[in-house]
Each structure stands twice: as structure tokens, then as C-alpha cells.
XYZ file of C-alpha atoms in Angstrom:
328
model
C -0.020 0.088 0.052
C 1.477 3.502 -1.035
C 2.055 6.429 1.071
C -1.477 8.169 -0.097
C -3.273 4.961 0.425
C -2.044 4.856 4.268
C -2.426 8.194 4.762
C -6.055 7.973 3.501
C -6.568 4.791 5.524
C -5.229 6.865 8.730
C -7.788 9.787 8.416
C -10.649 7.970 8.161
C -9.632 5.534 11.254
C -9.384 9.072 12.603
C -12.785 10.325 11.342
C -14.197 6.913 12.819
C -13.072 7.649 16.288
C -14.586 11.005 16.127
C -17.885 9.007 17.035
C -18.088 8.089 20.791
C -18.933 4.453 21.684
C -19.629 2.079 24.332
C -17.037 -0.525 24.428
C -18.227 -4.799 24.702
C -16.522 -8.227 25.307
C -18.571 -10.154 23.073
C -18.122 -13.794 24.192
C -19.091 -17.317 23.259
C -17.823 -21.187 24.077
C -15.171 -22.242 21.305
C -15.451 -26.119 20.011
C -13.712 -27.483 23.231
C -16.499 -25.607 25.762
C -13.949 -22.890 26.588
C -14.692 -19.113 27.166
C -12.976 -16.951 24.415
C -14.043 -13.334 23.719
C -12.803 -10.153 22.461
C -13.403 -6.682 22.826
C -15.246 -4.528 20.273
C -17.073 -1.218 20.074
C -19.040 -2.090 17.097
C -22.051 -2.680 18.441
C -25.539 -1.451 17.361
C -29.329 -2.309 18.407
C -31.243 -3.342 15.364
C -34.616 -4.206 15.945
C -37.030 -4.777 19.081
C -39.470 -7.312 17.109
C -37.527 -9.847 16.858
C -35.271 -8.643 19.157
C -32.042 -8.354 16.981
C -28.514 -6.787 17.855
C -25.074 -6.798 16.276
C -21.340 -6.980 16.284
C -18.366 -7.306 13.541
C -15.974 -9.322 14.545
C -12.700 -8.914 12.367
C -11.196 -11.827 10.126
C -7.925 -11.120 11.312
C -8.979 -12.023 15.469
C -7.662 -15.033 16.382
C -11.379 -15.900 17.709
C -12.936 -15.234 14.428
C -13.643 -19.143 13.134
C -15.458 -19.649 16.899
C -17.619 -16.662 16.505
C -18.154 -17.155 12.538
C -19.205 -20.706 13.661
C -20.965 -20.155 16.704
C -24.473 -20.873 17.410
C -24.912 -18.567 20.418
C -22.687 -15.644 21.881
C -23.023 -12.870 24.134
C -22.614 -9.269 24.298
C -21.036 -7.468 27.539
C -21.454 -3.907 27.686
C -18.595 -3.127 29.905
C -19.434 -0.409 32.840
C -16.900 2.546 33.837
C -14.560 0.837 36.099
C -14.019 -2.051 33.414
C -10.869 -0.221 31.536
C -8.424 -3.275 32.066
C -11.330 -5.899 30.989
C -11.264 -3.935 27.638
C -7.788 -3.964 27.511
C -7.642 -7.460 28.809
C -9.893 -8.471 25.444
C -8.081 -6.538 23.276
C -4.439 -7.978 23.945
C -3.273 -11.127 22.969
C -3.223 -13.714 26.049
C -3.376 -16.739 26.428
C -6.574 -17.185 28.565
C -8.422 -14.004 28.843
C -10.789 -15.155 31.874
C -7.787 -16.145 34.068
C -8.516 -14.219 37.239
C -11.800 -12.543 35.783
C -15.109 -12.579 37.460
C -17.644 -14.123 35.244
C -20.289 -16.454 35.315
C -22.213 -19.042 32.839
C -25.486 -17.320 31.651
C -27.905 -19.142 29.018
C -26.459 -21.389 26.946
C -23.394 -21.866 29.157
C -22.413 -17.802 27.529
C -19.639 -16.669 29.376
C -21.197 -13.211 31.101
C -19.067 -10.455 32.717
C -19.747 -9.735 36.238
C -20.399 -5.874 36.948
C -20.902 -5.056 33.087
C -23.156 -2.232 32.329
C -26.001 -5.027 30.633
C -25.595 -8.274 29.187
C -27.232 -9.923 25.884
C -27.809 -13.561 25.470
C -27.993 -14.438 21.724
C -28.519 -17.227 19.212
C -27.272 -16.617 15.772
C -29.491 -14.617 13.309
C -27.472 -14.054 10.391
C -23.997 -13.676 9.300
C -22.713 -10.986 6.583
C -19.654 -10.629 4.945
C -18.506 -6.882 4.904
C -15.270 -5.916 4.176
C -12.216 -6.809 6.494
C -15.144 -7.848 9.381
C -18.479 -9.797 9.018
C -21.732 -8.236 10.552
C -22.436 -10.813 13.144
C -26.438 -10.424 14.003
C -28.018 -11.917 16.855
C -31.585 -12.166 18.098
C -31.528 -11.629 21.748
C -32.452 -14.288 24.398
C -31.964 -12.983 27.154
C -30.731 -9.251 28.330
C -29.835 -7.567 31.792
C -29.106 -4.115 33.185
C -27.180 -3.167 36.384
C -27.715 0.542 35.757
C -24.117 1.402 36.033
C -22.290 4.109 33.975
C -21.095 2.782 30.885
C -17.433 2.805 29.783
C -16.810 5.414 27.038
C -14.087 5.462 24.264
C -13.723 7.930 21.473
C -10.632 9.329 19.909
C -8.655 6.630 21.165
C -9.121 7.132 24.684
C -11.380 5.826 27.211
C -13.431 8.458 28.736
C -16.457 9.334 31.388
C -19.741 9.633 30.671
C -21.144 13.571 31.104
C -24.174 13.707 33.092
C -26.925 15.290 30.977
C -28.214 16.717 34.396
C -27.862 20.314 34.391
C -26.618 21.528 37.463
C -28.913 21.493 40.241
C -32.245 20.083 39.678
C -35.290 19.707 41.976
C -36.080 17.568 45.138
C -39.684 16.756 46.024
C -40.173 15.741 49.744
C -43.271 15.389 52.049
C -44.354 15.871 55.501
C -46.531 12.589 55.703
C -49.177 12.369 58.421
C -50.526 9.149 59.992
C -53.003 9.988 62.973
C -51.105 12.832 63.822
C -47.959 11.608 63.457
C -45.211 12.588 61.391
C -43.300 10.146 59.094
C -39.338 10.310 58.867
C -36.834 7.884 57.596
C -33.515 7.387 59.102
C -30.462 7.712 57.097
C -27.037 5.668 56.546
C -25.641 8.342 59.075
C -28.362 7.204 61.584
C -30.042 10.689 61.858
C -33.447 11.275 61.015
C -35.267 13.154 58.069
C -38.256 13.397 56.186
C -38.740 11.280 52.690
C -37.037 13.070 49.913
C -36.831 12.253 46.346
C -34.286 11.721 43.974
C -32.853 14.985 41.575
C -34.811 15.477 38.718
C -34.569 18.423 35.699
C -38.692 18.681 36.282
C -40.811 19.024 38.759
C -43.412 16.521 37.736
C -40.727 14.204 37.350
C -39.301 14.848 40.430
C -43.109 14.217 42.449
C -43.191 11.189 40.657
C -39.682 9.960 41.486
C -40.542 10.507 45.641
C -44.607 8.892 45.320
C -42.771 6.371 43.380
C -39.842 5.553 45.868
C -42.053 5.709 48.928
C -44.977 3.200 47.237
C -42.008 0.996 46.447
C -40.520 0.528 50.067
C -44.263 0.375 51.410
C -45.420 3.701 52.637
C -47.356 5.263 49.860
C -48.091 8.635 50.595
C -51.511 11.056 48.878
C -49.932 14.289 48.521
C -52.580 17.252 49.216
C -50.654 20.426 49.301
C -47.394 22.407 49.167
C -45.772 23.165 52.288
C -42.550 24.351 51.876
C -40.607 25.733 48.804
C -37.122 26.766 48.600
C -33.637 26.807 47.200
C -30.975 24.618 48.873
C -28.014 26.697 48.274
C -25.531 24.548 49.553
C -26.548 21.655 47.059
C -27.423 24.046 44.313
C -31.224 22.207 44.374
C -34.304 23.458 44.223
C -36.801 21.913 47.139
C -40.701 21.671 46.975
C -41.886 20.173 50.820
C -45.676 18.725 50.410
C -48.202 17.776 52.958
C -49.236 14.360 52.700
C -51.504 11.103 54.235
C -49.848 7.723 54.987
C -51.518 5.357 52.997
C -52.813 2.506 55.055
C -49.954 -0.056 55.692
C -49.377 -2.900 57.246
C -45.734 -2.596 58.452
C -43.603 0.425 57.830
C -40.091 -0.388 56.127
C -37.197 -1.050 59.212
C -35.503 2.513 58.543
C -38.730 4.253 58.915
C -40.778 5.144 61.975
C -43.515 7.806 63.120
C -43.256 10.384 65.398
C -45.284 13.334 67.199
C -44.680 16.877 65.697
C -43.706 18.384 69.195
C -42.021 14.923 69.820
C -39.113 14.463 67.376
C -35.750 11.998 67.731
C -33.145 14.082 69.565
C -30.893 12.939 66.376
C -32.548 14.947 63.968
C -31.652 15.730 60.525
C -28.609 18.201 60.422
C -29.779 19.594 56.626
C -30.652 23.266 57.883
C -33.640 23.921 55.664
C -35.043 20.465 56.261
C -34.924 21.052 60.043
C -36.833 24.556 59.493
C -39.405 22.610 57.653
C -40.051 20.082 60.378
C -39.659 22.592 63.368
C -42.163 24.789 61.856
C -44.443 21.929 60.926
C -44.325 20.969 64.999
C -44.717 25.374 65.923
C -47.737 25.218 63.500
C -49.371 21.829 64.662
C -49.530 23.271 68.040
C -50.990 26.322 67.196
C -53.605 24.446 64.783
C -52.610 27.085 61.930
C -50.636 26.027 59.118
C -48.707 27.938 56.273
C -47.102 27.601 53.215
C -43.263 28.883 52.718
C -41.849 30.238 50.092
C -38.385 31.709 49.320
C -36.890 32.729 46.716
C -32.431 32.106 46.639
C -30.610 32.856 49.854
C -33.252 35.621 50.867
C -35.394 35.152 53.941
C -38.904 33.520 52.897
C -42.220 34.253 54.040
C -45.132 31.835 55.257
C -48.916 32.681 53.771
C -51.269 31.151 56.355
C -54.315 29.238 54.739
C -57.596 27.848 55.849
C -59.752 24.941 54.354
C -58.743 22.118 52.913
C -57.299 21.832 48.781
C -59.469 21.309 45.681
C -58.901 19.773 42.596
C -59.198 22.843 39.980
C -60.755 20.814 37.814
C -63.384 20.653 40.071
C -64.024 24.211 40.965
C -62.759 26.124 37.730
C -65.726 25.361 34.559
C -64.628 27.219 31.372
C -68.346 27.022 30.289
C -69.697 28.393 33.060
C -67.455 31.306 33.448
C -68.337 31.928 29.910
C -72.008 31.947 30.401
C -71.271 34.321 33.049
C -70.193 37.124 30.635
C -66.535 36.311 30.750
C -64.387 37.754 27.578
C -64.035 34.677 25.363
């Protein structure tokens, strides 16, 4: 190959490498039943119905004969901490599985422990494609761990940057049952109000809080807003709602009910959450509740309220307003 052709090939390789990919290890069993595998970033989902994926083994690979003939194979999507695994299966070694944590999956396929996801496949089609072949597999079984994937771009491993904007929204609840408030014990041993995960949108944050509690066995019915403020230290906005604890057989081991004026001594050290709890205790004693709203780090204010909450569609009927002479 002349220098011009080599230069074009190098330029093409560099252009291909601009496309960031995950990293997979494709595994199978050879004719003797021994586990074999190779590192590949040429992985693509193909179809949901039927469930198909593809990988592209190179014809110069030492395992090419095995993968071009195998009836079954597996794809392991490596997680962010598995660079060594990627390097191991990309380097010529006698036994790539020596000392590696793995287990046998469907059809005895080697599945790598700690992978972000795994797919066990039966061969669907093999297509010749230049110096590679396209191996299409029908997925028999899949598993995902939720771990962040390993990323490869421009010849380097990289960390996947979070798509979540800085900050976010968290929804928590002051949930009551027979006049007592629900608290959750943290890993540090303090008690705090249930608080959902950070989300970019309010609706997602509310759903996240409600879903977490329901899965834990402490489902709630949210009634109305109670405290809205920004947590400057954590860079997030917090929305606490009053809620009613739905009927339950038994609370989770890390949750308990406390009287509002008899909170545990090892209360959360989170200043914003402490204020919510202490204000609720004060308002409980007075029998007069309000909604606290603060913007930024400036002191907020409490707007006192009477009565309960009503659904907006129940009290607002556009047709009746129009009949009463409101502008159309």
C-alpha cells in the first residue's frame, strides 16, 4: 500500500474515532467448550421485534473462526470501571478469562460480572463486510445493572458526562398518620423527612418521590404545598408537600412515626429540612398552617391558609365562566 493510501486509511480511522461509543466484550464457547472473547465497539441495536443486535468481528481476530461458526454468543457492555477488562480482551493473551469475575448465563455463555448490561444471543445472520463480518444475533435474554457505561472516543477511554443540568428539583413530603409525622433514618443514623431524587422537571421529581415511597411500602397521597425553597449548598430547589400516609401493614425498618412536638434528638442536620420539621411542630401546636416560599438565599415568608385543598378542574368550569359574561 502506497503512502497516499496509508494516509487516507489513517484519516478514515481518525474520522471514525470521532464517534464516541460504548465498549463491549463479545463472548462465546469454542468447540472445546472453553470461554473466548474479544473487545469490540462495533455494537448496534438493530430491532425490538424481533429483538436483534449486531457486532462486527474482524477477520484477523484469533477468535474469528469461533465466532463465525458459533450458534450462540453474548455481548457484555462494560461499565465505567472496567477499562482493564477492555484492555485484557483487546490484547493477545493465552487465557483472557484467568482471574476474571464472570459466570455462565443462558446456553452456558460467559457473562462478565459488573457489566453495565449483558445480552445472550442466538445467531440470526452472518453478513460478509470487507475485512469484518456483521454478526447479527437474536436476543434470548438481557440484563442491565444501571451502572454507567465505559466510553471510548478518539483512542481514549472517557467518562460519560451527566446530561443532568447543574442543580435540579427534589420533592419531599411531610406525611402524617394519625397526627404523627413519617421520618426516615439515614445511613448516618439521623432522622429526616422522605425526599425523592434530583430531577430536571417538577413532575418527574414528584413522581420520583411518590414512587420511591410506594416501593418502600409507605405510599402517600400528596395534598398541598408546604415549603418551597432553594438549597444553595446543594444547588437544588426543594418542594415539600403535606401528605397523608396510606394504609400500611408495617413500615419499612428505616422509617418510623413521631409526634410533631416530640421529634427524635438525632434529627437531621440539614438546616432547610430542620426548619420544615420545626415549623410544622410549631404550627401543629397552634393549629394554624401555612405555605413557606423563599427565593434564592433571601428569607422567605409564610402565607397562612384555611381549609383544605381542591382539585382545579372541580372548581374551575370554563363554560360557566363564559356564560357569566367573561371575555371569550
